[in-house]
CSV table of C-alpha atoms and ligand atoms in Angstrom, one decimal:
chain,number,residue,atom,x,y,z
A,1,MET,CA,0.0,0.0,0.0
A,2,ILE,CA,1.2,3.5,-0.8
A,3,ILE,CA,0.6,6.4,1.6
A,4,ASP,CA,-1.0,9.3,-0.2
A,5,LYS,CA,-1.5,12.2,2.2
A,6,ILE,CA,-0.7,12.9,5.8
A,7,ARG,CA,-2.8,15.7,7.4
A,8,ILE,CA,-1.9,17.1,10.8
A,9,PHE,CA,-4.4,18.6,13.2
A,10,SER,CA,-4.0,20.1,16.7
A,11,TYR,CA,-6.7,19.9,19.3
A,12,SER,CA,-7.4,21.5,22.7
A,13,LEU,CA,-10.0,19.8,24.8
A,14,PRO,CA,-11.2,21.4,28.0
A,15,PHE,CA,-11.1,19.5,31.3
A,16,LEU,CA,-14.2,19.5,33.4
A,17,THR,CA,-12.1,20.4,36.4
A,18,PRO,CA,-8.4,21.5,36.0
A,19,LEU,CA,-5.8,18.8,36.0
A,20,LYS,CA,-2.8,19.2,38.3
A,21,ILE,CA,0.5,17.6,37.2
A,22,LYS,CA,3.5,18.3,39.4
A,23,ASP,CA,4.0,22.1,39.5
A,24,ARG,CA,1.4,23.0,36.8
A,25,THR,CA,-2.4,23.1,36.4
A,26,PHE,CA,-4.0,22.5,33.0
A,27,ASN,CA,-7.4,23.6,31.9
A,28,PHE,CA,-7.1,21.9,28.5
A,29,ARG,CA,-5.4,18.8,27.1
A,30,GLU,CA,-3.6,19.7,24.0
A,31,GLY,CA,-2.1,17.4,21.4
A,32,TYR,CA,-1.8,16.5,17.7
A,33,LEU,CA,-3.8,14.1,15.5
A,34,ILE,CA,-2.6,12.7,12.2
A,35,ARG,CA,-4.8,11.5,9.4
A,36,ILE,CA,-3.1,9.2,6.9
A,37,SER,CA,-4.9,8.3,3.7
A,38,ASN,CA,-4.1,6.1,0.7
A,39,LYS,CA,-5.1,6.7,-3.0
A,40,ASN,CA,-8.4,4.7,-2.4
A,41,ASP,CA,-9.2,7.2,0.3
A,42,ASN,CA,-9.0,4.7,3.2
A,43,ILE,CA,-8.1,6.6,6.3
A,44,GLY,CA,-6.1,5.9,9.5
A,45,TRP,CA,-6.0,8.2,12.5
A,46,GLY,CA,-3.4,8.5,15.2
A,47,GLU,CA,-2.8,10.7,18.2
A,48,ILE,CA,0.4,12.3,19.4
A,49,SER,CA,0.0,14.0,22.7
A,50,PRO,CA,3.1,14.0,25.0
A,51,LEU,CA,2.1,14.6,28.6
A,52,TYR,CA,3.8,17.2,30.7
A,53,GLY,CA,5.6,15.8,33.7
A,54,PHE,CA,5.7,12.2,32.2
A,55,SER,CA,6.9,12.4,28.6
A,56,ILE,CA,10.4,13.5,27.8
A,57,GLU,CA,9.3,15.0,24.5
A,58,THR,CA,7.1,18.2,24.4
A,59,LEU,CA,4.3,19.5,22.3
A,60,GLU,CA,6.8,21.9,20.7
A,61,SER,CA,9.5,19.2,20.0
A,62,VAL,CA,7.1,16.7,18.4
A,63,LEU,CA,5.6,19.1,15.9
A,64,SER,CA,8.8,19.2,13.9
A,65,ASP,CA,9.1,15.4,14.1
A,66,ILE,CA,5.6,15.0,12.8
A,67,ILE,CA,6.2,17.4,9.9
A,68,ASN,CA,9.5,15.6,9.1
A,69,LEU,CA,7.7,12.2,9.0
A,70,LYS,CA,4.9,13.6,6.9
A,71,GLN,CA,7.5,14.6,4.3
A,72,LYS,CA,9.3,11.3,4.6
A,73,LEU,CA,6.2,9.1,4.4
A,74,GLU,CA,4.0,10.7,1.8
A,75,ASN,CA,4.1,8.5,-1.4
A,76,PHE,CA,5.9,5.9,0.7
A,77,GLN,CA,5.2,2.2,0.3
A,78,VAL,CA,4.2,0.5,3.6
A,79,PRO,CA,4.9,-1.6,5.6
A,80,GLN,CA,8.5,-1.7,4.1
A,81,GLU,CA,10.9,-0.7,6.8
A,82,ILE,CA,8.4,1.4,8.6
A,83,LEU,CA,9.4,0.3,12.1
A,84,LYS,CA,13.0,1.1,11.3
A,85,ILE,CA,12.1,4.5,10.1
A,86,LEU,CA,10.1,5.3,13.2
A,87,PHE,CA,12.6,3.8,15.6
A,88,PRO,CA,14.6,7.0,16.4
A,89,TYR,CA,11.5,9.0,17.1
A,90,SER,CA,10.1,9.7,20.6
A,91,PRO,CA,7.4,7.3,22.0
A,92,SER,CA,4.4,9.5,21.5
A,93,VAL,CA,5.4,10.1,17.8
A,94,ARG,CA,5.9,6.4,17.3
A,95,PHE,CA,2.5,5.6,19.0
A,96,GLY,CA,0.7,8.1,16.7
A,97,PHE,CA,2.3,6.9,13.4
A,98,GLU,CA,2.2,3.2,14.3
A,99,SER,CA,-1.5,3.3,15.3
A,100,ALA,CA,-2.5,5.5,12.3
A,101,LEU,CA,-0.8,3.1,9.9
A,102,LEU,CA,-2.5,0.1,11.5
A,103,ASN,CA,-5.8,1.9,11.4
A,104,LEU,CA,-5.2,2.6,7.7
A,105,MET,CA,-4.6,-1.1,7.0
A,106,ALA,CA,-7.7,-2.0,9.0
A,107,SER,CA,-9.8,0.5,7.1
A,108,GLU,CA,-8.5,-0.9,3.8
A,109,LYS,CA,-10.0,-4.2,4.8
A,110,LYS,CA,-13.2,-2.5,6.1
A,111,LEU,CA,-12.3,-3.7,9.6
A,112,THR,CA,-11.9,-2.0,13.0
A,113,LEU,CA,-8.4,-2.0,14.5
A,114,ALA,CA,-9.3,-4.7,17.0
A,115,GLY,CA,-11.2,-6.7,14.4
A,116,PHE,CA,-8.1,-6.5,12.1
A,117,LEU,CA,-5.5,-7.5,14.7
A,118,ASN,CA,-7.5,-10.0,16.7
A,119,PRO,CA,-10.7,-11.2,15.0
A,120,THR,CA,-11.8,-13.2,18.1
A,121,ALA,CA,-11.2,-10.3,20.6
A,122,ASN,CA,-13.9,-9.6,23.2
A,123,LEU,CA,-14.8,-6.0,22.5
A,124,LYS,CA,-16.3,-5.2,25.9
A,125,ILE,CA,-13.5,-3.5,27.8
A,126,LYS,CA,-13.8,-3.2,31.6
A,127,ILE,CA,-12.4,0.1,32.9
A,128,ASN,CA,-10.8,1.0,36.3
A,129,ALA,CA,-12.2,4.1,37.9
A,130,LEU,CA,-9.6,6.7,38.8
A,131,LEU,CA,-10.1,8.2,42.3
A,132,ASP,CA,-9.0,11.6,43.3
A,133,GLY,CA,-10.1,14.6,45.4
A,134,ASN,CA,-10.5,14.8,49.1
A,135,TYR,CA,-11.3,11.9,51.5
A,136,ASP,CA,-15.1,12.4,51.3
A,137,ASP,CA,-15.2,12.9,47.6
A,138,ILE,CA,-13.3,9.7,47.1
A,139,ILE,CA,-15.6,7.7,49.4
A,140,LYS,CA,-18.7,9.1,47.6
A,141,LYS,CA,-17.3,8.5,44.2
A,142,THR,CA,-16.4,4.9,45.0
A,143,ASP,CA,-19.7,4.2,46.5
A,144,TYR,CA,-21.5,5.7,43.4
A,145,LEU,CA,-19.3,4.1,40.8
A,146,TYR,CA,-19.4,0.7,42.4
A,147,GLY,CA,-23.2,0.9,42.3
A,148,GLN,CA,-22.9,1.8,38.6
A,149,GLY,CA,-21.0,-1.3,37.8
A,150,TYR,CA,-17.3,-0.4,38.1
A,151,GLU,CA,-15.4,-3.3,39.7
A,152,THR,CA,-11.8,-1.9,39.8
A,153,PHE,CA,-10.7,1.3,41.3
A,154,LYS,CA,-7.3,3.1,41.3
A,155,LEU,CA,-6.3,5.4,44.2
A,156,LYS,CA,-3.4,7.7,44.0
A,157,ILE,CA,-1.4,7.6,47.3
A,158,GLY,CA,1.7,9.2,48.8
A,159,LYS,CA,0.2,12.7,48.9
A,160,ASN,CA,-1.1,12.9,52.5
A,161,ASN,CA,-0.5,11.5,56.0
A,162,LEU,CA,0.1,7.7,55.6
A,163,ASN,CA,-2.2,6.7,58.4
A,164,ASP,CA,-5.0,8.7,56.9
A,165,GLU,CA,-4.3,7.0,53.6
A,166,LEU,CA,-4.3,3.6,55.2
A,167,LYS,CA,-7.7,4.4,56.7
A,168,LEU,CA,-9.0,5.5,53.3
A,169,ILE,CA,-7.7,2.3,51.7
A,170,GLU,CA,-9.5,0.2,54.4
A,171,ASN,CA,-12.7,2.2,53.9
A,172,LEU,CA,-12.6,1.7,50.1
A,173,ILE,CA,-12.0,-2.0,50.5
A,174,GLU,CA,-15.1,-2.2,52.8
A,175,ILE,CA,-17.2,-0.4,50.1
A,176,ILE,CA,-16.2,-2.6,47.2
A,177,LYS,CA,-15.8,-6.0,48.9
A,178,PRO,CA,-16.0,-8.8,48.1
A,179,ASP,CA,-15.9,-8.5,44.3
A,180,GLY,CA,-14.2,-5.1,43.7
A,181,LYS,CA,-10.5,-4.6,43.3
A,182,LEU,CA,-8.4,-1.7,44.5
A,183,ARG,CA,-5.2,-0.6,42.8
A,184,LEU,CA,-2.9,1.9,44.4
A,185,ASP,CA,-0.5,4.2,42.6
A,186,ALA,CA,2.2,6.2,44.5
A,187,ASN,CA,3.8,7.7,41.3
A,188,ARG,CA,7.1,7.3,43.0
A,189,MET,CA,6.2,9.7,45.8
A,190,LEU,CA,6.7,7.5,49.0
A,191,SER,CA,9.8,8.4,50.9
A,192,GLU,CA,12.5,5.7,50.9
A,193,GLY,CA,12.7,5.7,54.7
A,194,ILE,CA,9.1,4.8,55.1
A,195,SER,CA,8.5,2.4,58.1
A,196,ASP,CA,8.0,-1.3,57.8
A,197,ASN,CA,4.9,-0.8,59.8
A,198,PHE,CA,3.2,0.9,56.8
A,199,PHE,CA,3.9,-2.0,54.5
A,200,ASP,CA,3.0,-4.6,57.3
A,201,LYS,CA,-0.4,-3.0,57.4
A,202,LEU,CA,-0.7,-2.7,53.7
A,203,SER,CA,0.3,-6.3,53.1
A,204,SER,CA,-2.6,-7.4,55.3
A,205,LEU,CA,-5.1,-5.7,53.0
A,206,PRO,CA,-6.4,-7.3,49.7
A,207,ILE,CA,-5.1,-4.8,47.2
A,208,ASP,CA,-4.8,-5.7,43.5
A,209,TYR,CA,-1.4,-4.0,43.3
A,210,LEU,CA,0.7,-1.0,44.2
A,211,GLU,CA,2.2,0.9,41.3
A,212,GLU,CA,5.6,2.6,41.6
A,213,PRO,CA,6.1,3.2,45.3
A,214,PHE,CA,9.5,4.8,45.3
A,215,PRO,CA,11.5,7.4,43.5
A,216,SER,CA,14.1,4.8,42.5
A,217,LYS,CA,13.5,1.5,40.7
A,218,ASN,CA,16.1,-0.2,42.9
A,219,LYS,CA,14.2,0.6,46.1
A,220,THR,CA,10.9,-0.7,44.5
A,221,ILE,CA,12.7,-3.9,43.6
A,222,GLU,CA,13.8,-4.3,47.2
A,223,LEU,CA,10.2,-4.1,48.3
A,224,LEU,CA,9.2,-6.5,45.5
A,225,ASN,CA,11.6,-9.1,46.9
A,226,SER,CA,10.9,-8.4,50.6
A,227,TYR,CA,8.9,-10.5,53.1
A,228,HIS,CA,6.0,-8.1,52.8
A,229,LYS,CA,4.8,-9.8,49.6
A,230,ILE,CA,2.9,-6.7,48.4
A,231,PRO,CA,1.8,-7.1,44.8
A,232,ILE,CA,3.8,-4.5,42.8
A,233,ALA,CA,3.3,-3.0,39.4
A,234,PHE,CA,5.8,-1.1,37.2
A,235,ASP,CA,4.7,2.0,35.3
A,236,GLU,CA,7.3,4.8,35.2
A,237,SER,CA,10.1,2.2,35.6
A,238,LEU,CA,9.2,0.7,32.1
A,239,LEU,CA,10.5,3.9,30.5
A,240,GLU,CA,14.1,2.8,31.4
A,241,MET,CA,13.5,-0.8,30.2
A,242,GLN,CA,13.2,-3.1,27.2
A,243,PRO,CA,10.4,-5.8,27.0
A,244,ALA,CA,12.9,-8.6,27.4
A,245,ASP,CA,14.2,-7.1,30.7
A,246,LEU,CA,10.9,-8.1,32.4
A,247,LYS,CA,12.4,-11.6,32.8
A,248,ASP,CA,14.5,-10.3,35.7
A,249,TYR,CA,11.3,-9.1,37.5
A,250,SER,CA,9.0,-12.0,37.1
A,251,SER,CA,7.6,-11.6,40.6
A,252,LEU,CA,5.8,-8.4,39.5
A,253,LYS,CA,2.1,-8.6,39.6
A,254,ALA,CA,1.4,-6.2,36.7
A,255,VAL,CA,2.9,-3.7,34.2
A,256,VAL,CA,1.0,-0.6,33.5
A,257,LEU,CA,1.5,0.1,29.8
A,258,LYS,CA,1.0,3.7,28.5
A,259,PRO,CA,1.4,3.6,24.8
A,260,THR,CA,2.0,7.4,24.6
A,261,MET,CA,5.0,6.9,26.8
A,262,LEU,CA,6.2,3.6,25.2
A,263,GLY,CA,5.0,3.5,21.6
A,264,TYR,CA,2.5,1.1,20.1
A,265,THR,CA,4.7,-1.7,19.0
A,266,ASN,CA,6.9,-1.5,22.1
A,267,SER,CA,3.8,-1.6,24.4
A,268,MET,CA,2.5,-4.7,22.6
A,269,ALA,CA,6.0,-6.3,23.0
A,270,PHE,CA,5.9,-5.5,26.7
A,271,ALA,CA,2.4,-7.1,26.9
A,272,THR,CA,3.6,-10.3,25.2
A,273,SER,CA,6.7,-10.5,27.4
A,274,ALA,CA,4.6,-9.9,30.5
A,275,ILE,CA,2.1,-12.6,29.6
A,276,SER,CA,4.8,-15.1,29.0
A,277,LEU,CA,6.1,-14.5,32.6
A,278,GLY,CA,2.7,-14.5,34.3
A,279,ILE,CA,2.7,-10.7,34.7
A,280,THR,CA,-0.6,-8.9,34.0
A,281,PRO,CA,-0.4,-6.2,31.3
A,282,VAL,CA,-2.7,-3.3,31.9
A,283,ILE,CA,-3.3,-0.7,29.2
A,284,SER,CA,-3.5,2.8,30.7
A,285,SER,CA,-4.1,6.3,29.4
A,286,SER,CA,-1.9,9.5,29.5
A,287,PHE,CA,-5.1,11.7,29.3
A,288,GLU,CA,-5.4,11.3,25.5
A,289,SER,CA,-8.4,12.6,23.7
A,290,PRO,CA,-11.3,10.2,22.9
A,291,LEU,CA,-9.6,9.4,19.6
A,292,GLY,CA,-6.5,8.1,21.5
A,293,ILE,CA,-8.6,6.4,24.1
A,294,TYR,CA,-10.5,4.5,21.3
A,295,ILE,CA,-7.1,3.2,20.1
A,296,LEU,CA,-6.0,2.3,23.6
A,297,ALA,CA,-9.2,0.4,24.2
A,298,SER,CA,-8.7,-1.4,21.0
A,299,MET,CA,-5.2,-2.4,22.2
A,300,SER,CA,-6.7,-3.8,25.4
A,301,ALA,CA,-9.2,-5.8,23.3
A,302,ILE,CA,-6.3,-7.1,21.1
A,303,ILE,CA,-4.4,-8.3,24.1
A,304,ASP,CA,-7.7,-9.8,25.2
A,305,ASN,CA,-6.9,-10.9,28.7
A,306,GLN,CA,-10.0,-9.3,30.2
A,307,VAL,CA,-7.8,-7.1,32.4
A,308,HIS,CA,-9.5,-3.8,33.4
A,309,ALA,CA,-7.9,-0.9,31.6
A,310,GLY,CA,-7.0,2.5,33.0
A,311,LEU,CA,-9.0,4.6,30.6
A,312,GLU,CA,-11.5,6.4,32.9
A,313,THR,CA,-9.7,9.7,32.2
A,314,ILE,CA,-12.0,10.1,29.2
A,315,ASN,CA,-14.7,11.2,31.6
A,316,ARG,CA,-12.6,14.2,32.7
A,317,PHE,CA,-13.3,16.1,29.5
A,318,ASP,CA,-16.0,18.5,28.4
A,319,ASN,CA,-16.0,16.9,25.0
A,320,LYS,CA,-17.6,18.7,22.1
A,321,LEU,CA,-14.9,17.9,19.6
A,322,PHE,CA,-14.9,14.1,19.3
A,323,PRO,CA,-17.5,11.4,19.0
A,324,TYR,CA,-18.8,10.4,22.4
A,325,LEU,CA,-17.4,7.2,24.0
A,326,ASP,CA,-19.5,5.9,26.8
A,327,ILE,CA,-17.9,4.1,29.7
A,328,SER,CA,-20.2,5.2,32.5
A,329,ASN,CA,-21.2,1.7,33.6
A,330,GLY,CA,-17.6,0.5,34.0
A,331,THR,CA,-17.5,-1.0,30.5
A,332,LEU,CA,-16.5,0.5,27.2
A,333,ASP,CA,-18.2,-1.6,24.6
A,334,LEU,CA,-16.3,-1.2,21.3
A,335,ASN,CA,-19.1,-3.0,19.5
A,336,ASN,CA,-21.0,0.3,19.7
A,337,TYR,CA,-18.3,2.2,18.0
A,338,HIS,CA,-17.5,0.5,14.7
A,339,ASN,CA,-17.7,3.8,12.9
A,340,PHE,CA,-15.8,5.9,15.5
A,341,PHE,CA,-13.3,7.3,13.0
A,342,GLU,CA,-15.9,8.0,10.3
A,343,GLU,CA,-17.8,10.1,12.8
A,344,ILE,CA,-14.8,12.5,13.5
A,345,ASP,CA,-15.8,16.0,12.2
A,346,ILE,CA,-12.5,17.5,11.0
A,347,LYS,CA,-14.1,20.9,10.6
A,348,LYS,CA,-14.0,21.1,14.4
A,349,LEU,CA,-10.3,20.5,14.5
A,350,GLU,CA,-7.5,22.9,13.7
A,351,GLU,CA,-5.5,21.9,10.7
A,352,ILE,CA,-1.8,22.6,10.6
A,353,GLU,CA,-1.0,23.6,7.0
A,354,ILE,CA,2.6,23.1,5.8
A,355,ASP,CA,4.3,24.8,2.8
B,401,OSB,O1,0.5,7.3,37.0
B,401,OSB,O2,-0.8,5.9,36.1
B,401,OSB,C1,-0.3,7.0,36.2
B,401,OSB,C2,-2.3,9.2,33.8
B,401,OSB,C3,-1.3,10.0,33.3
B,401,OSB,C4,-0.1,9.9,33.9
B,401,OSB,C5,0.2,8.9,34.8
B,401,OSB,C6,-0.8,8.1,35.2
B,401,OSB,C7,-2.1,8.2,34.7
B,401,OSB,C8,-3.2,7.4,35.1
B,401,OSB,C9,-4.1,6.9,34.1
B,401,OSB,O3,-3.4,7.0,36.3
B,401,OSB,C10,-5.4,6.3,34.5
B,401,OSB,C11,-5.3,4.9,35.0
B,401,OSB,O4,-4.3,4.2,34.8
B,401,OSB,O5,-6.3,4.4,35.5
B,402,MG,MG1,1.0,4.9,37.4
């Protein structure tokens, strides 16, 4: 297949409530979308939205890469050498181009992404709710969402007094027991001198896993191998690793895969490596737009291990730009969105004209 045109768009999607990341507060999520077409007018979309505080690349730095790849790839025959060409680019750029090209190939066959790459995939994706706010907000939200059908919850920890956090964790487990699951994510914020007492208490609680407790990967590995036997997941640590390296950490419970941080192909290689070691791969968002979330949900379907994905961030937007993706009952059913990409209204997006 020969690539005909690559069009580049930018978007700016308002958050319902501002998103705080590290030292900054965001009222909008901004990123780029690419639309690759062939001569038969089949179309493949991808999203390139580096996330401040997590991605190394920036919105500014990726635009010149996108323009550069547009010029390289127009009139180019795929899939020849495509992964080799994309290899030197940053993860978000690779994710955007890799998924746009796969979407293009799927559309050529009149299939969805998941249908193209895994014809037997279960398209009903379970989603973990993401909990934030103050103590009472979190309790209320969990109560409400559990009633709505969410089964898995993810709580960010390491921000407040640890005893208060333990109390909250215990309360949440009470609300969602016996069927619900609680995931914890410290985003590397726990201090390395934290007392054994905290982990003794935590290890007595039935948590699904704890993501990234400490600033350093080595300290996390110490905890992984300690007597506490707390189920641990890598997220940020994967950025310093290759998929084959997972064999040294086979006692991990899960790996949280963020394709915007890792690339599409590389995320799938991590998933394959994880499964072979008995580690659970969990697809998770980096606050992409609904277009990116559709692709991430498709990846979760393609992996097809019925693991609940971290895609609830889609509910954080006041979305008037993209087709609506409903996950309000704890499930995103891709069967309802076979025409997701056809429903994108490009008049609502800002095209970046080159030349
Ligand atoms: O730490 O897992 C994280 C989103 C952006 C950046 C980092 C993280 C997240 C999420 C996504 O938590 C939502 C989820 O995984 O449920
Ligand atoms: Mg995380």
